[in-house]
Amino acid sequence: MQKPRNDIPTPSVRRLSLYLRELESLQNEEYDTIASGQLAEILGLTAAQVRKDLTYLGQFGRTGVGYEIPTLVKRLRKTLGADKTSKTLIVGVGNIGRAIATYSGFIDKQFELVALFDSDPKKIGKKIGRKADAISILPLKRLKPTIQKHKIRMAILTVPANDAQDVADRLIKAGIRGILNFAPIHIEAPDNVKIRSLDVATELEQLNFMTASR
Amino acid sequence: MQKPRNDIPTPSVRRLSLYLRELESLQNEEYDTIASGQLAEILGLTAAQVRKDLTYLGQFGRTGVGYEIPTLVKRLRKTLGADKTSKTLIVGVGNIGRAIATYSGFIDKQFELVALFDSDPKKIGKKIGRKADAISILPLKRLKPTIQKHKIRMAILTVPANDAQDVADRLIKAGIRGILNFAPIHIEAPDNVKIRSLDVATELEQLNFMTASR
DNA sequence: CTATGTGAACAGCTTCACAGCG
DNA sequence: CGCTGTGAAGCTGTTCACATAG
């Protein structure tokens, strides 16, 4: 008996995201079609892998020609949910939080930054961002009402490691379904809440290891 | 015939790094020994995985007891190269670059931030960081001499996507062996130069995908 | 002749399960 | 017993190679 698998493997999802971004920047170019090999070349992958990934979108490549870029972009957007903007919030307006908040506005338009939170009373009420779409920093007690009012699904967590689990718990209680965690600590969460951690220290350490030996 | 494998798998290296950090913060606690199951619990892993990872350090766990924390820490440091500080530089002093430069001084002391670079003439000469160990921003033409003088092996790349490959090429020519890239683009490099990319947009998109369906 | 789509082989990691040791 | 160390089994993702389509 085969295990029925109709979801997309995590590594493929990551690459689909790369394809989308690359193709969007290619869209205004002269070509209106692209072959798996070309895309692979640009992104440092193999042609077979690109093709396999793209089959998760259904089949629509043209044999002997390649993939129609506009169609491909449309399908990628649809599959990844990039055809609608997703509301997000940031907790912790320190250096990293602020950097992400102001990061190329906000990120490719696909994500809308709805609110900023911090526990430091001195920061409350201050605004981040350029004039028109500057966003005020709110106290943590406003977390739950804000999340529920705007139906926010994802949060970016950029608080110190000591506070990370507490804040995560509050986010989860308030209904958040996904957390992008920058604190260098493991966040405990129920299965229906997804956590992704970006850990600069660990990445540096890995790089250090890879370049050290031999 | 077995494939003779004396290197450590990449996923294991990442976890070894997590073990080290966790154990360092546990070192002043009452316990001087830890079992694979406990460590696994803290980090959200399985006991078997922890044990398998730790065998890459050689065998020194005590049956029925666990691992001696000081010994374990020592071996982890040695294996990961965390027993000596590694010199690093940052190119691109925008929001992210600045955030990382000032990030908990600098990162656990294992990495020493030797220099900062930016292409913007207005930023040259400015200093980042607290008084005593503030670091001046240098122009890109100082890249090569600085890298060679200090024998810097790793670089953190926080420039805009458009400049990333150019700067990477210059870093590589100057002798850099590993690059931690924050630009949302694939960096091309020879095999003997390791690239690790942290891509916030892609991570967010993945999280969005994972929390969207069902 | 070119490039897709895909079953099948392969490789790499993780999990299992248990022998061995204090 | 309790917990390590580890072959073996299991899974998942990648690569191969080729039938297929235009």
XYZ file of C-alpha atoms (C1' of nucleotides) in Angstrom:
472
model
C 0.000 0.000 0.000
C 1.351 3.371 -1.010
C 1.254 6.273 1.341
C -1.002 8.781 -0.360
C 1.008 11.953 -0.590
C -0.594 14.941 -2.112
C 1.322 17.633 -0.300
C 4.505 19.323 -1.441
C 7.798 18.442 0.280
C 9.242 21.263 2.328
C 12.445 21.628 0.291
C 10.372 21.922 -2.847
C 8.224 24.659 -1.348
C 11.346 26.643 -0.589
C 12.524 26.278 -4.161
C 9.128 27.127 -5.611
C 9.437 30.351 -3.732
C 12.814 30.978 -5.348
C 11.408 30.197 -8.796
C 8.615 32.662 -8.291
C 10.892 35.473 -7.277
C 13.305 34.810 -10.106
C 10.574 34.595 -12.720
C 8.947 37.789 -11.508
C 12.164 39.636 -12.100
C 12.503 37.949 -15.480
C 8.991 38.728 -16.574
C 9.799 41.994 -18.263
C 12.629 40.485 -20.232
C 12.515 39.495 -23.856
C 11.758 35.839 -23.250
C 8.253 34.660 -22.604
C 9.216 31.039 -22.129
C 11.845 29.332 -20.011
C 13.323 25.824 -19.881
C 13.998 23.890 -16.703
C 17.699 23.981 -17.493
C 17.812 27.754 -17.691
C 16.027 28.231 -14.409
C 18.263 25.632 -12.826
C 21.337 27.415 -14.106
C 20.298 30.740 -12.597
C 19.514 29.271 -9.208
C 22.330 26.769 -8.972
C 20.130 23.674 -9.162
C 19.689 20.786 -11.590
C 17.212 20.686 -14.438
C 15.655 17.455 -13.185
C 14.990 18.990 -9.841
C 13.299 22.016 -11.305
C 11.087 19.809 -13.431
C 10.151 17.586 -10.539
C 9.321 20.587 -8.398
C 7.163 22.074 -11.114
C 5.103 18.927 -11.482
C 3.589 19.768 -8.105
C 1.838 22.619 -9.877
C 0.318 20.296 -12.462
C 1.660 19.684 -15.946
C 1.781 22.505 -18.392
C 5.320 22.643 -19.684
C 5.576 22.344 -23.445
C 7.764 19.527 -24.646
C 10.689 20.806 -26.669
C 10.017 24.384 -25.615
C 9.782 24.919 -21.888
C 7.383 26.728 -19.605
C 5.368 29.808 -20.418
C 6.538 32.351 -17.909
C 3.247 34.148 -17.266
C 1.396 30.876 -16.694
C 4.147 29.575 -14.487
C 4.156 32.741 -12.409
C 0.405 32.586 -12.028
C 0.480 28.992 -10.832
C 3.343 29.589 -8.468
C 1.554 32.551 -6.928
C -1.608 30.553 -6.525
C 0.106 27.546 -5.000
C 2.216 29.549 -2.603
C -0.643 31.807 -1.654
C 1.260 34.763 -3.012
C -1.770 35.897 -4.976
C -3.168 37.494 -1.856
C -1.377 39.552 0.756
C -0.912 38.025 4.178
C -1.110 40.052 7.324
C 1.825 39.885 9.682
C 2.988 41.462 12.883
C 6.336 41.873 14.588
C 6.972 41.495 18.304
C 10.196 43.026 19.537
C 11.339 46.279 17.981
C 15.033 45.990 18.661
C 17.663 46.132 15.943
C 16.507 43.082 14.065
C 12.813 43.806 14.432
C 13.296 47.309 13.138
C 15.440 46.100 10.275
C 12.786 43.664 9.137
C 10.000 46.180 9.606
C 11.681 48.612 7.272
C 12.904 45.940 4.903
C 12.010 46.845 1.344
C 8.522 47.732 2.037
C 7.512 45.528 3.669
C 8.555 42.412 1.795
C 7.649 42.390 -1.843
C 4.131 43.594 -1.065
C 3.042 40.021 -0.483
C 3.129 40.542 3.237
C 1.402 43.383 4.992
C 2.851 44.509 8.275
C -0.161 45.325 10.397
C 1.311 45.981 13.815
C 4.457 46.279 15.908
C 4.746 45.361 19.570
C 7.298 45.856 22.287
C 7.398 45.466 26.036
C 9.531 48.565 26.607
C 7.256 51.435 27.769
C 9.680 53.947 26.284
C 9.066 52.545 22.815
C 5.286 52.453 22.973
C 3.689 54.982 20.681
C 6.809 55.563 18.631
C 6.469 55.027 14.930
C 8.495 52.989 12.489
C 8.572 53.516 8.755
C 8.103 56.332 6.301
C 5.436 58.964 6.734
C 2.221 57.679 5.234
C 2.541 54.069 6.202
C 4.395 54.466 9.482
C 3.270 52.009 12.133
C 3.004 52.701 15.852
C 4.515 50.428 18.435
C 1.876 48.922 20.718
C 2.153 47.377 24.182
C 1.907 43.600 24.486
C -1.508 43.794 26.082
C -2.849 44.823 22.696
C -1.567 41.607 21.126
C -4.713 39.549 21.389
C -7.256 42.162 20.337
C -5.105 43.204 17.386
C -4.584 39.661 16.158
C -8.239 38.863 16.431
C -9.478 42.080 14.933
C -7.266 41.793 11.861
C -7.309 37.992 11.735
C -3.521 37.886 11.600
C -2.093 34.427 10.975
C 1.665 34.974 11.116
C 4.024 36.666 13.519
C 7.690 37.584 13.420
C 9.364 37.130 16.766
C 12.409 39.301 17.409
C 12.514 39.520 21.189
C 15.425 38.453 23.441
C 15.796 34.709 23.984
C 14.555 34.961 27.553
C 11.194 36.331 26.519
C 10.721 34.318 23.350
C 8.760 31.359 24.714
C 6.483 33.574 26.797
C 5.654 35.805 23.887
C 5.206 32.797 21.629
C 2.705 31.352 24.102
C 0.753 34.577 24.061
C 0.793 34.691 20.295
C -0.452 31.135 20.098
C -3.208 31.773 22.637
C -4.255 34.733 20.550
C -4.676 32.527 17.505
C -1.419 32.905 15.590
C -0.724 29.933 13.297
C 2.862 30.526 12.250
C 5.872 32.139 13.887
C 9.129 33.190 12.281
C 11.480 33.104 15.223
C 14.779 34.987 15.379
C 15.564 34.227 18.998
C 18.347 31.656 19.459
C 16.149 29.203 21.306
C 13.801 26.318 20.602
C 10.147 27.397 20.702
C 7.641 24.848 21.944
C 4.311 24.889 20.157
C 1.338 22.628 19.435
C 1.298 20.772 16.125
C -1.142 23.121 14.479
C 1.222 26.051 14.963
C 4.262 26.148 12.723
C 7.570 27.537 13.884
C 10.483 28.456 11.672
C 13.652 29.657 13.288
C 16.359 31.760 11.709
C 19.411 31.600 13.855
C 22.304 33.790 12.796
C 24.709 32.448 15.402
C 24.118 28.840 14.366
C 24.442 29.681 10.701
C 27.727 31.425 11.318
C 28.939 28.491 13.321
C 28.055 26.110 10.527
C 29.832 28.236 8.005
C 32.800 28.375 10.295
C 32.831 24.596 10.505
C 32.507 24.112 6.777
C 35.358 26.445 5.964
C 37.615 25.327 8.760
C 38.448 21.681 8.183
C 40.667 20.249 5.505
C 32.028 -2.355 1.161
C 31.174 0.566 3.397
C 31.531 4.094 2.194
C 34.165 5.531 4.490
C 32.492 8.574 5.947
C 34.454 10.471 8.478
C 32.800 13.833 8.078
C 29.732 15.034 9.930
C 26.423 15.379 8.073
C 25.279 18.966 7.689
C 22.069 18.574 9.718
C 24.102 17.102 12.546
C 26.513 20.015 12.548
C 23.609 22.403 12.964
C 22.329 20.427 15.909
C 25.754 20.128 17.500
C 25.769 23.889 17.478
C 22.428 23.915 19.283
C 23.684 21.408 21.834
C 26.697 23.532 22.561
C 24.698 26.671 23.135
C 22.181 24.904 25.319
C 24.823 23.188 27.399
C 26.750 26.393 27.887
C 23.704 27.997 29.414
C 23.152 24.884 31.520
C 26.712 24.704 32.724
C 26.181 26.775 35.842
C 23.168 24.754 36.896
C 23.117 22.086 39.564
C 23.531 19.147 37.193
C 26.934 18.137 35.949
C 25.674 15.343 33.774
C 22.924 15.143 31.161
C 21.147 12.281 29.373
C 20.371 12.261 25.682
C 16.674 12.276 26.513
C 16.901 15.455 28.541
C 18.801 17.331 25.890
C 16.372 16.064 23.278
C 13.428 17.249 25.339
C 14.797 20.766 25.651
C 15.518 21.110 21.960
C 12.473 19.302 20.596
C 14.409 16.364 19.184
C 14.541 12.625 19.850
C 16.934 10.900 22.221
C 18.217 8.589 19.491
C 19.086 11.528 17.308
C 21.014 13.264 20.041
C 22.970 10.102 20.755
C 23.768 9.535 17.106
C 24.911 13.116 16.709
C 27.125 12.860 19.736
C 28.880 9.770 18.447
C 30.534 12.032 15.871
C 32.510 13.455 18.767
C 33.764 10.049 19.825
C 32.327 7.900 22.603
C 32.381 9.185 26.133
C 28.835 8.945 27.387
C 28.492 6.880 30.516
C 26.070 4.002 30.228
C 23.209 4.363 32.660
C 24.177 7.913 33.513
C 24.517 10.215 30.543
C 27.132 12.687 29.398
C 29.391 14.766 31.572
C 28.511 18.314 30.690
C 31.972 19.892 30.942
C 33.525 17.177 28.791
C 30.713 17.409 26.299
C 31.051 21.164 26.061
C 34.769 20.875 25.560
C 34.404 18.378 22.723
C 31.647 20.326 21.045
C 33.756 23.479 21.137
C 36.726 21.659 19.707
C 34.770 19.972 16.940
C 32.905 23.085 15.904
C 35.980 25.255 16.140
C 34.320 27.305 18.841
C 37.378 27.025 21.027
C 39.005 29.825 19.111
C 37.459 33.066 17.913
C 36.944 33.506 14.205
C 37.393 36.818 12.499
C 34.519 38.109 10.452
C 33.556 41.181 8.489
C 30.316 42.685 7.307
C 29.749 44.266 3.927
C 26.699 46.498 3.697
C 25.833 48.622 6.694
C 22.115 49.034 6.068
C 19.466 48.041 8.549
C 20.292 44.360 8.619
C 24.032 44.826 8.570
C 23.853 47.246 11.456
C 21.527 44.974 13.386
C 23.924 42.062 13.078
C 26.947 44.213 13.863
C 25.424 45.286 17.145
C 23.911 41.897 17.856
C 24.784 40.812 21.376
C 28.345 41.675 21.174
C 29.146 40.481 18.604
C 27.834 36.931 18.674
C 28.654 35.013 21.784
C 32.280 36.148 21.616
C 33.076 33.254 19.337
C 33.118 35.562 16.363
C 35.117 38.722 16.234
C 33.861 41.478 14.007
C 37.004 42.964 12.511
C 35.675 45.378 9.927
C 32.627 46.963 8.323
C 32.337 48.018 4.703
C 29.901 50.038 2.678
C 29.857 51.592 -0.761
C 28.027 54.724 0.347
C 30.577 57.573 0.727
C 28.368 59.216 3.331
C 28.754 56.228 5.625
C 32.514 55.886 5.347
C 34.282 56.759 8.563
C 31.172 56.520 10.729
C 31.377 54.165 13.633
C 29.108 51.376 14.748
C 28.976 49.985 18.252
C 29.634 51.111 21.783
C 32.552 53.324 22.649
C 35.604 51.161 23.226
C 34.987 48.587 20.542
C 33.259 50.769 17.995
C 34.231 49.902 14.446
C 34.641 52.307 11.562
C 32.990 51.801 8.222
C 35.529 51.412 5.443
C 35.227 51.829 1.682
C 35.132 48.703 -0.477
C 38.596 49.358 -1.865
C 39.935 48.443 1.566
C 38.342 45.010 1.348
C 41.292 43.074 0.030
C 44.029 44.571 2.193
C 41.905 44.193 5.306
C 41.030 40.572 4.593
C 44.616 39.679 3.888
C 46.098 41.595 6.755
C 43.781 40.027 9.330
C 43.494 36.672 7.535
C 39.699 36.861 7.673
C 37.966 33.693 6.508
C 34.281 34.581 6.738
C 32.132 37.461 5.580
C 28.559 38.520 6.209
C 26.935 39.947 3.124
C 24.121 42.424 3.722
C 24.112 44.483 0.558
C 21.198 44.958 -1.850
C 20.504 42.032 -4.183
C 21.841 43.930 -7.185
C 25.278 44.298 -5.674
C 25.493 40.939 -3.939
C 27.207 38.900 -6.651
C 29.734 41.650 -7.408
C 30.688 42.045 -3.802
C 30.811 38.270 -3.358
C 33.228 38.048 -6.272
C 35.464 40.635 -4.679
C 35.327 38.838 -1.357
C 36.253 35.568 -2.993
C 39.116 37.136 -4.923
C 40.376 38.565 -1.668
C 40.526 35.099 -0.156
C 37.263 34.760 1.793
C 36.271 31.112 2.284
C 32.702 31.422 3.564
C 29.907 33.912 3.031
C 26.716 34.286 5.030
C 24.436 35.911 2.503
C 21.324 37.895 3.383
C 20.562 39.111 -0.106
C 17.585 37.387 -1.726
C 19.591 35.997 -4.605
C 21.668 32.952 -5.484
C 25.379 33.595 -5.128
C 27.695 31.808 -7.533
C 30.966 30.641 -6.056
C 33.705 28.064 -6.633
C 33.485 24.817 -4.681
C 36.083 25.794 -2.156
C 34.024 28.793 -1.056
C 30.941 28.011 1.018
C 27.811 30.108 0.788
C 24.933 30.028 3.233
C 21.917 32.164 2.497
C 19.361 33.424 4.984
C 16.378 34.643 3.100
C 13.665 36.259 5.194
C 11.221 36.621 2.335
C 11.450 32.945 1.412
C 11.110 31.860 5.014
C 8.013 33.972 5.426
C 6.579 32.559 2.243
C 7.177 29.031 3.459
C 5.541 29.764 6.757
C 2.653 31.296 4.904
C 2.288 28.154 2.830
C 2.478 25.854 5.810
C -0.162 27.714 7.750
C -2.434 28.376 4.807
C -3.745 25.025 3.682
C -6.273 22.997 5.656
C 15.996 17.148 -32.374
C 14.815 19.466 -27.973
C 12.924 19.588 -23.547
C 9.177 17.681 -20.535
C 7.361 14.284 -17.221
C 8.274 10.309 -14.509
C 9.215 5.607 -12.761
C 13.154 3.574 -10.814
C 17.570 3.648 -8.619
C 20.135 6.001 -5.345
C 21.754 8.635 -1.390
C 21.375 10.606 3.030
C 19.108 11.167 7.417
C 16.160 9.572 10.937
C 14.065 6.186 13.663
C 13.947 1.744 15.660
C 15.235 -1.757 18.602
C 18.274 -3.995 21.169
C 22.859 -5.648 22.828
C 26.071 -4.138 26.183
C 27.747 -1.980 30.168
C 27.985 0.123 34.622
C 17.604 -1.660 35.956
C 18.874 2.999 33.098
C 21.036 4.893 29.361
C 24.527 4.588 25.767
C 26.088 3.138 21.228
C 24.882 1.176 16.882
C 23.622 -1.963 13.136
C 19.490 -2.367 10.474
C 15.299 -0.756 8.680
C 12.618 2.969 7.042
C 11.749 7.400 4.865
C 12.350 11.337 2.127
C 14.262 13.779 -1.229
C 17.517 13.785 -5.298
C 19.391 12.067 -9.470
C 19.152 9.214 -13.455
C 17.618 7.777 -17.759
C 14.315 7.286 -21.008
C 9.706 7.191 -23.137
C 6.959 10.802 -24.946
C 5.402 14.915 -27.283
C 5.724 18.559 -30.400
